[in-house]
PDB file of C-alpha atoms in Angstrom:
ATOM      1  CA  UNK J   1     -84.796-115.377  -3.321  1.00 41.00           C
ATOM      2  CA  UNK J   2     -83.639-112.717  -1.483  1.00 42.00           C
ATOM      3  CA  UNK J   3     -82.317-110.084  -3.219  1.00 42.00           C
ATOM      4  CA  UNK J   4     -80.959-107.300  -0.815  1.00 42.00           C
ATOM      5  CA  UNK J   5     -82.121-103.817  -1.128  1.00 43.00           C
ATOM      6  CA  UNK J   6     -82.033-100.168  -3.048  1.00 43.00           C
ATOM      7  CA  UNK J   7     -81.101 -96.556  -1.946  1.00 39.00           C
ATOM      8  CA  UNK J   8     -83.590 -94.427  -2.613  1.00 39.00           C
ATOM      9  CA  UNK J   9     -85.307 -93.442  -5.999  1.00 42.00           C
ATOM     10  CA  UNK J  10     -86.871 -90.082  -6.276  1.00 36.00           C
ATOM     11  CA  UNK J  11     -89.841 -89.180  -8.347  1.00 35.00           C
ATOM     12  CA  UNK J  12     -90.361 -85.431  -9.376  1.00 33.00           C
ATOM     13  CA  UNK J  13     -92.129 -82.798 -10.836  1.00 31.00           C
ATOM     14  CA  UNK J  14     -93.269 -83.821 -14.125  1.00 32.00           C
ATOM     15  CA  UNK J  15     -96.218 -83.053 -16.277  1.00 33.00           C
ATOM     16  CA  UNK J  16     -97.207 -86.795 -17.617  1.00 35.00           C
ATOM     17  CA  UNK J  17     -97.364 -89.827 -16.482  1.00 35.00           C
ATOM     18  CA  UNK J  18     -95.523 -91.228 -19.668  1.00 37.00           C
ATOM     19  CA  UNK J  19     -92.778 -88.806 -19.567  1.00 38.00           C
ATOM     20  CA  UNK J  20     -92.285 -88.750 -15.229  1.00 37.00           C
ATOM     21  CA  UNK J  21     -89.238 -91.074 -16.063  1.00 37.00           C
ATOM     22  CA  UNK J  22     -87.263 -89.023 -17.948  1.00 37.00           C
ATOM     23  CA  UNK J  23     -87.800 -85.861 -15.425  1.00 37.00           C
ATOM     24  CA  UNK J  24     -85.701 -88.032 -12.552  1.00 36.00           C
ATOM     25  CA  UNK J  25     -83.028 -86.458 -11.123  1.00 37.00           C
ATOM     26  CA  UNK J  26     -79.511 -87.833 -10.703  1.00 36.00           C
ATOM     27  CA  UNK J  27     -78.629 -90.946  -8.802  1.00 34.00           C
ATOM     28  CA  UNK J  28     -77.820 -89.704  -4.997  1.00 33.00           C
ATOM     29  CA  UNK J  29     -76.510 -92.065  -1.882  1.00 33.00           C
ATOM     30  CA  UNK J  30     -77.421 -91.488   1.580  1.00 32.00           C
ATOM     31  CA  UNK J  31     -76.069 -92.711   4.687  1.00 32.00           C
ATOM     32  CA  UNK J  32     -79.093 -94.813   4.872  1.00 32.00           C
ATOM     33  CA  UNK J  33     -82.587 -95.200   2.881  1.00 32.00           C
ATOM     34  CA  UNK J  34     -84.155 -95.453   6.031  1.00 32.00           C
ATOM     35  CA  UNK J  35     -83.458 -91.150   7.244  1.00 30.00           C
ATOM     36  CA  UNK J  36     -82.938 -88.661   5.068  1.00 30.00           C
ATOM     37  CA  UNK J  37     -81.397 -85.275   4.267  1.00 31.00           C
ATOM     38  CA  UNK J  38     -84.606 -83.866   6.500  1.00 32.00           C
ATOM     39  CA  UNK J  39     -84.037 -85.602   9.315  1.00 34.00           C
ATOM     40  CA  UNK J  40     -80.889 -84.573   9.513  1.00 31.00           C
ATOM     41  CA  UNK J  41     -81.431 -80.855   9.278  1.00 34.00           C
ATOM     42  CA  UNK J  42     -84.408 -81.046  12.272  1.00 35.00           C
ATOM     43  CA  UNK J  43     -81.732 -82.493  13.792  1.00 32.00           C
ATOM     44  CA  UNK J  44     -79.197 -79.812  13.181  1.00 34.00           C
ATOM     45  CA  UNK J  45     -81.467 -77.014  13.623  1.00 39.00           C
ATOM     46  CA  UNK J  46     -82.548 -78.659  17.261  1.00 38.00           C
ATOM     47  CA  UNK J  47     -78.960 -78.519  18.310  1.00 38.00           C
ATOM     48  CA  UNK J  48     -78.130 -74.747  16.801  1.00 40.00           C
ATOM     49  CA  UNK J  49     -77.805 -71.697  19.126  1.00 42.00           C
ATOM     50  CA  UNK J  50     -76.853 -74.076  22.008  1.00 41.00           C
ATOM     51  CA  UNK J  51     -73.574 -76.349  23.099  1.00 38.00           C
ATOM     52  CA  UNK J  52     -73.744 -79.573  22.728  1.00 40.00           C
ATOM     53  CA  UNK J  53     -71.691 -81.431  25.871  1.00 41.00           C
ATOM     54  CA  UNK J  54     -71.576 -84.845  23.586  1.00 41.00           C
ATOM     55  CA  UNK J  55     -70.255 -85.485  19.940  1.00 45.00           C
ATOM     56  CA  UNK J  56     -72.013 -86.960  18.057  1.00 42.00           C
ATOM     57  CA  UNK J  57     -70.578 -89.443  15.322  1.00 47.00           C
ATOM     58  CA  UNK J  58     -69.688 -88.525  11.709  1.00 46.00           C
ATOM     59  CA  UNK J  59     -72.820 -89.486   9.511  1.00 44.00           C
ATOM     60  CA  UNK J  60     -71.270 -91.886   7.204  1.00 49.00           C
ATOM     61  CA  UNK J  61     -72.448 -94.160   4.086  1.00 46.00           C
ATOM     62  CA  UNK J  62     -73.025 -97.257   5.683  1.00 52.00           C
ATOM     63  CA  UNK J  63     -74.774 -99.899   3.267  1.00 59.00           C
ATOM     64  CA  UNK J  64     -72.556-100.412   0.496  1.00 67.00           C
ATOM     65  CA  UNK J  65     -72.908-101.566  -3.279  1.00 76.00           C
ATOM     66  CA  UNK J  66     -74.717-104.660  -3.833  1.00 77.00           C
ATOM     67  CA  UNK J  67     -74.477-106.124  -7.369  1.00 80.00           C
ATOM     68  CA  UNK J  68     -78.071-106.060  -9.436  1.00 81.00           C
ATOM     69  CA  UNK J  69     -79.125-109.481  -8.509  1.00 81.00           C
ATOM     70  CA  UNK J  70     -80.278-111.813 -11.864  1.00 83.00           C
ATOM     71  CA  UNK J  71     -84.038-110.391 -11.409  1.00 84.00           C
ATOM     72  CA  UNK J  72     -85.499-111.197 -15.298  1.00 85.00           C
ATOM     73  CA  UNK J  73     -84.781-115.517 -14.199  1.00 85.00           C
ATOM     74  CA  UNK J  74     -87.486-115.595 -11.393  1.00 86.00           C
ATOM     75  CA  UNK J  75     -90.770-116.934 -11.576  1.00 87.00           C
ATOM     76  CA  UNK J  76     -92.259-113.928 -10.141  1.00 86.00           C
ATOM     77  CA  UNK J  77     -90.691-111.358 -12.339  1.00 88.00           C
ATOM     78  CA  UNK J  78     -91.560-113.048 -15.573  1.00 90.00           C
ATOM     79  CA  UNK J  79     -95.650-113.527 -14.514  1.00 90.00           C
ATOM     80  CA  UNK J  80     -94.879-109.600 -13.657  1.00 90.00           C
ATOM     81  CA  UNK J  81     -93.840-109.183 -17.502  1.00 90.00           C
ATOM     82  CA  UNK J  82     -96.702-111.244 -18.971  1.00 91.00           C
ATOM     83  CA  UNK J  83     -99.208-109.308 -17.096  1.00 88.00           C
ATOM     84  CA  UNK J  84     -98.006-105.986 -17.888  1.00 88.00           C
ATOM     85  CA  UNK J  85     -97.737-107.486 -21.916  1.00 90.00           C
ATOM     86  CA  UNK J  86    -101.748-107.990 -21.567  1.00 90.00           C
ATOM     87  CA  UNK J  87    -102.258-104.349 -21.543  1.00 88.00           C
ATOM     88  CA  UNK J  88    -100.038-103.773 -24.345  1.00 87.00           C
ATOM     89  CA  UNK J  89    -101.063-107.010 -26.876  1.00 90.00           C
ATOM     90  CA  UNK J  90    -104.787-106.388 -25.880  1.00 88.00           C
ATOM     91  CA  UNK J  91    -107.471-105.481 -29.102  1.00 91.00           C
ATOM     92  CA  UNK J  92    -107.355-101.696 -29.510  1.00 92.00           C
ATOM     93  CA  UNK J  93    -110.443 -99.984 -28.050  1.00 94.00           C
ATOM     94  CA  UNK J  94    -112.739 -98.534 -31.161  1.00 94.00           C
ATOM     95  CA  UNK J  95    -113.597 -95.689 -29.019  1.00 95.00           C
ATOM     96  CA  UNK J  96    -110.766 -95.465 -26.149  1.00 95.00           C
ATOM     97  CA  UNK J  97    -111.794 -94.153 -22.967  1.00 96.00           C
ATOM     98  CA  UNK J  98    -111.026 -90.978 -20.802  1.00 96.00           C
ATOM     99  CA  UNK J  99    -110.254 -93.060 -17.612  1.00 97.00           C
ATOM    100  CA  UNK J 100    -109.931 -89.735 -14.632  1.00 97.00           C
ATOM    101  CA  UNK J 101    -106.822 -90.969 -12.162  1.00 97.00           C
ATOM    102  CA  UNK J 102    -106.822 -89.338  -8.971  1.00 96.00           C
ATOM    103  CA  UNK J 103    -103.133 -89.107  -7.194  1.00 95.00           C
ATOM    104  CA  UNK J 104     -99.915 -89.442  -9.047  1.00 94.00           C
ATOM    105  CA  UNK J 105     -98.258 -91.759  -6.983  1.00 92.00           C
ATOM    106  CA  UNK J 106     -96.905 -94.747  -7.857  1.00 90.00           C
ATOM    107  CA  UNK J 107    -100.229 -96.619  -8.283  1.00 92.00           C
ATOM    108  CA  UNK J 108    -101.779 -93.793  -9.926  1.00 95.00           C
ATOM    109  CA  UNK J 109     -98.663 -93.022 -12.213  1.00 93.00           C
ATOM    110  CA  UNK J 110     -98.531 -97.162 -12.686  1.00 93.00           C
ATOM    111  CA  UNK J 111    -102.120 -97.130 -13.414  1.00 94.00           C
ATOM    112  CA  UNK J 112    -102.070 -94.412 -15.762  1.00 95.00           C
ATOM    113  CA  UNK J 113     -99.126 -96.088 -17.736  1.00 92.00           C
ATOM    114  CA  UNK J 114    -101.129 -99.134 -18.457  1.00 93.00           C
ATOM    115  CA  UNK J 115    -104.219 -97.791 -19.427  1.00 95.00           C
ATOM    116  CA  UNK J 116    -102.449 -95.652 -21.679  1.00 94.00           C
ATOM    117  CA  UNK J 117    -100.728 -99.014 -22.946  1.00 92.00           C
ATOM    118  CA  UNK J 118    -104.089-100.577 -23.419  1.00 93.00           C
ATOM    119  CA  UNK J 119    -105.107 -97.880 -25.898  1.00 94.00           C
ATOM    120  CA  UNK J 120    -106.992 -95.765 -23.696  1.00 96.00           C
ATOM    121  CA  UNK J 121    -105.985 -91.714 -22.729  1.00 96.00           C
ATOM    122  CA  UNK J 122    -105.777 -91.313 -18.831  1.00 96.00           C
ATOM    123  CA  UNK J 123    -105.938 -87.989 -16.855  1.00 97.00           C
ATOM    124  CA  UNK J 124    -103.611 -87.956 -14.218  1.00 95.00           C
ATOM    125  CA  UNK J 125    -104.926 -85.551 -11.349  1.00 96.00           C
ATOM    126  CA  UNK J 126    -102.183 -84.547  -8.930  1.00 95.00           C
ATOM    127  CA  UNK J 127    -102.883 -81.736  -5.978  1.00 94.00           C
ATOM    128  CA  UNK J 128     -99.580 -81.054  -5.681  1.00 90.00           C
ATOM    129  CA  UNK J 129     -96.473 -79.470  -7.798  1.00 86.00           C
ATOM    130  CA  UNK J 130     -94.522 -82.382  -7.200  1.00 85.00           C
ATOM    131  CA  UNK J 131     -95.384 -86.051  -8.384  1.00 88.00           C
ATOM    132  CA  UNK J 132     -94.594 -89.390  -6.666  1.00 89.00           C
ATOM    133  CA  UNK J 133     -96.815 -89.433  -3.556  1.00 90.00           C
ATOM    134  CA  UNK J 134     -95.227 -91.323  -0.723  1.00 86.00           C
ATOM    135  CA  UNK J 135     -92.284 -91.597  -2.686  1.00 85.00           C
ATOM    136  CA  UNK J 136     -91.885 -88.032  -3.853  1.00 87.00           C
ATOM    137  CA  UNK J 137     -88.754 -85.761  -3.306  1.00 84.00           C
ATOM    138  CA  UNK J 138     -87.859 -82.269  -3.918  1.00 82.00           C
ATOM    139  CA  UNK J 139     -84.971 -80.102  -2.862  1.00 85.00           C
ATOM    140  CA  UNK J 140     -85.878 -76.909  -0.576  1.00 86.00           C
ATOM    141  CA  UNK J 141     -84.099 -73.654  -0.934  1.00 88.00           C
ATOM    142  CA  UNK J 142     -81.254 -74.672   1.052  1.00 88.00           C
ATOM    143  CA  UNK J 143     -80.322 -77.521  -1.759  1.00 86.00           C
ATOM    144  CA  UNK J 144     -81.377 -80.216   0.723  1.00 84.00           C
ATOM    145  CA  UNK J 145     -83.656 -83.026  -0.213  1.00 81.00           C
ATOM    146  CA  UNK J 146     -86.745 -83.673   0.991  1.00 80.00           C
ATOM    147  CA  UNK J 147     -88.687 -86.848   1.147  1.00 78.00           C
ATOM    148  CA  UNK J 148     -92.147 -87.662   1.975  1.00 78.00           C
ATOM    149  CA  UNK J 149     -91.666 -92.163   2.675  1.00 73.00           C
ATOM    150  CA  UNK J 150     -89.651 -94.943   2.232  1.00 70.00           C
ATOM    151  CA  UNK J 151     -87.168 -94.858  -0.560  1.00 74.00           C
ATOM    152  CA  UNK J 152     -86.738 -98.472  -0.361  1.00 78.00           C
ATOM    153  CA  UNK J 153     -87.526-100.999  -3.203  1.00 81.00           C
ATOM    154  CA  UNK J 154     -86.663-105.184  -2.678  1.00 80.00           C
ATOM    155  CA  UNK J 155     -85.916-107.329  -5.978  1.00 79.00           C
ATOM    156  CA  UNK J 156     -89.039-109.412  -4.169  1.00 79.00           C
ATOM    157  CA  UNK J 157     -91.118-106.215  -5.536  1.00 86.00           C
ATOM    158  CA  UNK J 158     -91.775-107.848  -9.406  1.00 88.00           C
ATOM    159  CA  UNK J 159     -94.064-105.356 -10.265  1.00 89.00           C
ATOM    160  CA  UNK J 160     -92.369-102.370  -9.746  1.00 88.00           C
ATOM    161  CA  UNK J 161     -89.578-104.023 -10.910  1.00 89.00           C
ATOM    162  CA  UNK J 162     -90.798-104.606 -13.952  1.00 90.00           C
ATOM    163  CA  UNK J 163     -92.789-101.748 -14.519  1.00 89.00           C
ATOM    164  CA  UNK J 164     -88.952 -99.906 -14.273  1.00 88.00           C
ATOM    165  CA  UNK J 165     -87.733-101.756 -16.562  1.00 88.00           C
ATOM    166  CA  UNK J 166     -90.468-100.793 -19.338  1.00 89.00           C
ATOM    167  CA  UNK J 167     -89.874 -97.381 -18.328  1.00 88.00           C
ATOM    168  CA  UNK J 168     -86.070 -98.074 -19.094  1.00 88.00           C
ATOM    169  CA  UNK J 169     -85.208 -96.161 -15.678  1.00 86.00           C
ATOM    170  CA  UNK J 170     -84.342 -99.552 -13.732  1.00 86.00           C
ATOM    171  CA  UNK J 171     -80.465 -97.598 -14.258  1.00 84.00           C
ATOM    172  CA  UNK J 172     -81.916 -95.043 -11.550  1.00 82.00           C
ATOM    173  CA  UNK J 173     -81.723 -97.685  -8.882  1.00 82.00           C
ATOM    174  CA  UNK J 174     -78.349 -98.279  -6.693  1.00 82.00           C
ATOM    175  CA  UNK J 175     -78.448-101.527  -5.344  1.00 85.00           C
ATOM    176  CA  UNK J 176     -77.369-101.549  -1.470  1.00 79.00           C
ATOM    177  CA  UNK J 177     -76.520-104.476   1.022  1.00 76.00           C
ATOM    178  CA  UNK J 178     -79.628-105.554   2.694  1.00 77.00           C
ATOM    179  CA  UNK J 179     -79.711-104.157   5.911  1.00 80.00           C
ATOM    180  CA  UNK J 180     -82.135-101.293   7.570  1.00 82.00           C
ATOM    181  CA  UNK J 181     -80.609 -98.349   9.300  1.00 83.00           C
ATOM    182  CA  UNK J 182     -83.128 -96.340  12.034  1.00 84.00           C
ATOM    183  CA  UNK J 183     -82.375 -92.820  13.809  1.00 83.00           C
ATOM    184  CA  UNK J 184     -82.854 -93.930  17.329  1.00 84.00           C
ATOM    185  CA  UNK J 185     -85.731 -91.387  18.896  1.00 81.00           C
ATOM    186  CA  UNK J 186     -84.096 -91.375  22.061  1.00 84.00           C
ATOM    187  CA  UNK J 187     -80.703 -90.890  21.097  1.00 85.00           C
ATOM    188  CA  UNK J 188     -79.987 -88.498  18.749  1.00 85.00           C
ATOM    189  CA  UNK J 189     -77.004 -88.537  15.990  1.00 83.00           C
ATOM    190  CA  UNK J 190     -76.825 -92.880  16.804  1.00 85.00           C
ATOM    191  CA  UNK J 191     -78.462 -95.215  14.811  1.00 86.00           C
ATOM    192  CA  UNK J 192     -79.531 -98.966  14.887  1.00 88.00           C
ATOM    193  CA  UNK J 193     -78.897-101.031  12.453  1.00 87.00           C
ATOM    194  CA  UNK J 194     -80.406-104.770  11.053  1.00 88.00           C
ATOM    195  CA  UNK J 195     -78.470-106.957   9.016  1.00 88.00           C
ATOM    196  CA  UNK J 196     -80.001-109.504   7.114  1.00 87.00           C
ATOM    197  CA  UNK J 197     -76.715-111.536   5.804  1.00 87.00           C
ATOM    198  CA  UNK J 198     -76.829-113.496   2.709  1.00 80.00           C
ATOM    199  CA  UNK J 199     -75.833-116.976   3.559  1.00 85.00           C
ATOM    200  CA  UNK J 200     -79.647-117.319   5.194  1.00 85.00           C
ATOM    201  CA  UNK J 201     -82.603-117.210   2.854  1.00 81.00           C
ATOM    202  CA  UNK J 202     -85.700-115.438   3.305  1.00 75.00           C
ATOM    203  CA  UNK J 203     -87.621-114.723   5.830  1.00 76.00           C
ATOM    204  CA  UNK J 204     -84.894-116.219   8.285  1.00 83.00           C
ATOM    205  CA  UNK J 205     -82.665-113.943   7.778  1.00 85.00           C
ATOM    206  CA  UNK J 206     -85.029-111.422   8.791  1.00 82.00           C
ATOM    207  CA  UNK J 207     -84.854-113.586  12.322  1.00 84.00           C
ATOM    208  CA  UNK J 208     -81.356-113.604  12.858  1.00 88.00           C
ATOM    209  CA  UNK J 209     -81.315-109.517  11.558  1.00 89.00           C
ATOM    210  CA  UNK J 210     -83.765-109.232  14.531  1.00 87.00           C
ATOM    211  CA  UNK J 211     -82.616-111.224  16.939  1.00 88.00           C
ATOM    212  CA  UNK J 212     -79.209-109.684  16.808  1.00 89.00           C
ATOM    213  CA  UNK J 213     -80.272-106.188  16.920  1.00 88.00           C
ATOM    214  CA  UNK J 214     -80.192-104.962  21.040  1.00 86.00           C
ATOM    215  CA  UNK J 215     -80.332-101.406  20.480  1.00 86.00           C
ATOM    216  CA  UNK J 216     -84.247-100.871  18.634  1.00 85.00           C
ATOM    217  CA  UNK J 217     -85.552-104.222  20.373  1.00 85.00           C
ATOM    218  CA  UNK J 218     -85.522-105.529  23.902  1.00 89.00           C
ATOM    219  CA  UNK J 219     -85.691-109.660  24.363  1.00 90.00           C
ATOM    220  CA  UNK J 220     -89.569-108.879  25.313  1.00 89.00           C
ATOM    221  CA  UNK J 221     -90.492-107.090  22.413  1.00 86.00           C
ATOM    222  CA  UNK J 222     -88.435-109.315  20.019  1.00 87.00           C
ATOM    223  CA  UNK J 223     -90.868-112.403  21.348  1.00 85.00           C
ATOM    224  CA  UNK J 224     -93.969-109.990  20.758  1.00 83.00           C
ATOM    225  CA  UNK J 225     -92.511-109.796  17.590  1.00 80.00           C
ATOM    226  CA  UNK J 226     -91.756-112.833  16.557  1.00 79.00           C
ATOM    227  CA  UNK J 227     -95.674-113.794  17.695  1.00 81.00           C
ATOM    228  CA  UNK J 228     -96.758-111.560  15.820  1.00 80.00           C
ATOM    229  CA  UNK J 229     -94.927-112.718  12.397  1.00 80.00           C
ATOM    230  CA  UNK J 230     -95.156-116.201  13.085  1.00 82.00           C
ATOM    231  CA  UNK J 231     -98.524-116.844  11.353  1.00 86.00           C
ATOM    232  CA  UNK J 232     -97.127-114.914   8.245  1.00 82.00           C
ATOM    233  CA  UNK J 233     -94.231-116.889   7.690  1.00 79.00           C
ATOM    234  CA  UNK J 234     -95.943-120.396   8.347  1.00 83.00           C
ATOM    235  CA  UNK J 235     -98.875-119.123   5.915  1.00 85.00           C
ATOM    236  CA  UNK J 236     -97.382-117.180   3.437  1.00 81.00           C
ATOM    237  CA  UNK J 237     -99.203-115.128   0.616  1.00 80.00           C
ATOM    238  CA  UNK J 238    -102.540-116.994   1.437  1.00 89.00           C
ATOM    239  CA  UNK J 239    -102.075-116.045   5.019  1.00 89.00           C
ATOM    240  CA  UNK J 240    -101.284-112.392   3.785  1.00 86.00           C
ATOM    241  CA  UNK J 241    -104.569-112.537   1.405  1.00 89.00           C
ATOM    242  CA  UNK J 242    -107.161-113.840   4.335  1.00 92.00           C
ATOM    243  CA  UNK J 243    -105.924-110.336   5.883  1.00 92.00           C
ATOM    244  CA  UNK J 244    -107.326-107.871   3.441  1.00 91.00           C
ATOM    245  CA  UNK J 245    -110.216-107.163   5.408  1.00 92.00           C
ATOM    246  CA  UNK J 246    -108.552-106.050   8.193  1.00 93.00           C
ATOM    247  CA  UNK J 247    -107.337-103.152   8.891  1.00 93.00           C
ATOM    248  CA  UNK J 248    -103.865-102.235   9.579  1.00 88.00           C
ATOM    249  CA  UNK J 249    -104.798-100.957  13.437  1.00 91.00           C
ATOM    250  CA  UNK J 250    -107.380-104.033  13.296  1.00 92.00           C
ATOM    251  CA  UNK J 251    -104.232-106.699  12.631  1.00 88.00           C
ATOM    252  CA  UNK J 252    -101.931-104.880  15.051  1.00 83.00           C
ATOM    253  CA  UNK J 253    -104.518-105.381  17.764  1.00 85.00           C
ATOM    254  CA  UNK J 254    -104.788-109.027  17.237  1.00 82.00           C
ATOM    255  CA  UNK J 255    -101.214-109.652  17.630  1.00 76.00           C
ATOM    256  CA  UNK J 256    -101.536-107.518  20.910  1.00 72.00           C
TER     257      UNK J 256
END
């Protein structure tokens, strides 16, 4: 089922991995998960101190409100929930273990969470002030946000998902309409956008969202494309799976 997608979540400076959910900040909307408040301001400070001879358009929020989609019904979110429950409805440990987790982000902050459900008493390592990893934020002195990945998180994620939901912070996600917004490296201030409408399930959807796009993709590099993803979609997960010893570079070279 495809379930649309979410604005961005942001993860910050907290001193436990237990307690990270409650340190959260508020519920934000940008223009688009896709560029942030960071982008923006390199983009700003490129264009200060000289005159610009073209306007460039109004940033704008452009994905709107999606409605949480029925998430707890599927198949994959309730094997999510009964393999989470192991950790929690396993024996006690007699003598629990001091389990050393390197990196707090989300896998190490997941990690730590279930070994600490499973009786035993993590220690998160983090080398930074600010927790999250690729997902972390954290305003500057200016007030602006700053973000180190993709704030993006599908209802075909049932792991996550569910891990939110134990957390009791799944009311920190804003669900958008399903559609990716890019900042156009050749052409700054425009942006190009896919739509993946909701009449057409999964992955075709992700076709027509591509095909229709003209401004990120020419017709060439839409067939390279759709090479490319072919295999994945005729496969599925088993397809995915036979690719875990390859490397990303390694796969991308094969589809060259």
């Amino acid at each position: 089922m495809d379930t649309g997608c979410l604005s961005s979540m942001n993860i910050t400076g907290a001193s436990q991995a237990r307690s990270f959910a409650g340190q959260l900040p508020p519920q934000r909307c940008f223009a688009s998960s896709h560029y942030t408040s960071f982008a923006v301001k390199k983009l700003v400070s490129r264009n200060k101190g000289r005159r610009s001879h073209r306007r460039h358009p109004a940033l704008q929020v452009v994905c709107k409100d999606f409605p949480r989609p029925p998430l707890e019904s599927t198949i994959n979110y309730l094997e999510a929930g009964q393999l989470s429950s192991f950790f929690r409805n396993s024996e006690r440990p007699s003598k629990p273990l001091q389990v050393v987790v390197a990196g707090a982000g989300l896998a190490g902050l997941s990690t730590a969470e279930y070994l600490a459900d499973a009786g035993h008493k993590p220690i998160l390592l983090e080398a930074r002030d600010v927790l999250g990893g690729k997902v972390a934020a954290w305003k500057d002195e200016d007030g602006d946000w700053y973000e180190t990945g993709l704030h993006i998180f599908f209802g075909a994620y049932p792991n996550i998902q569910n891990l939110f939901g134990e957390l009791r912070i799944e009311d920190r996600l804003q669900w958008k309409e399903h559609s990716m917004i890019f900042a156009m490296p050749n052409k700054p201030g425009e942006f190009s956008r896919f739509d993946f409408p909701e009449t057409l399930p999964a992955p075709i959807n992700g076709i027509w969202a591509i095909l229709r796009n003209n401004e990120m993709l020419t017709w060439p590099e839409k067939v390279k494309f759709a090479i490319g993803l072919l295999p994945a979609m005729v496969g599925g997960q088993p397809y995915v799976e036979a690719q875990d010893g390859l490397t990303v570079s390694e796969w991308m070279k094969k589809q060259v």
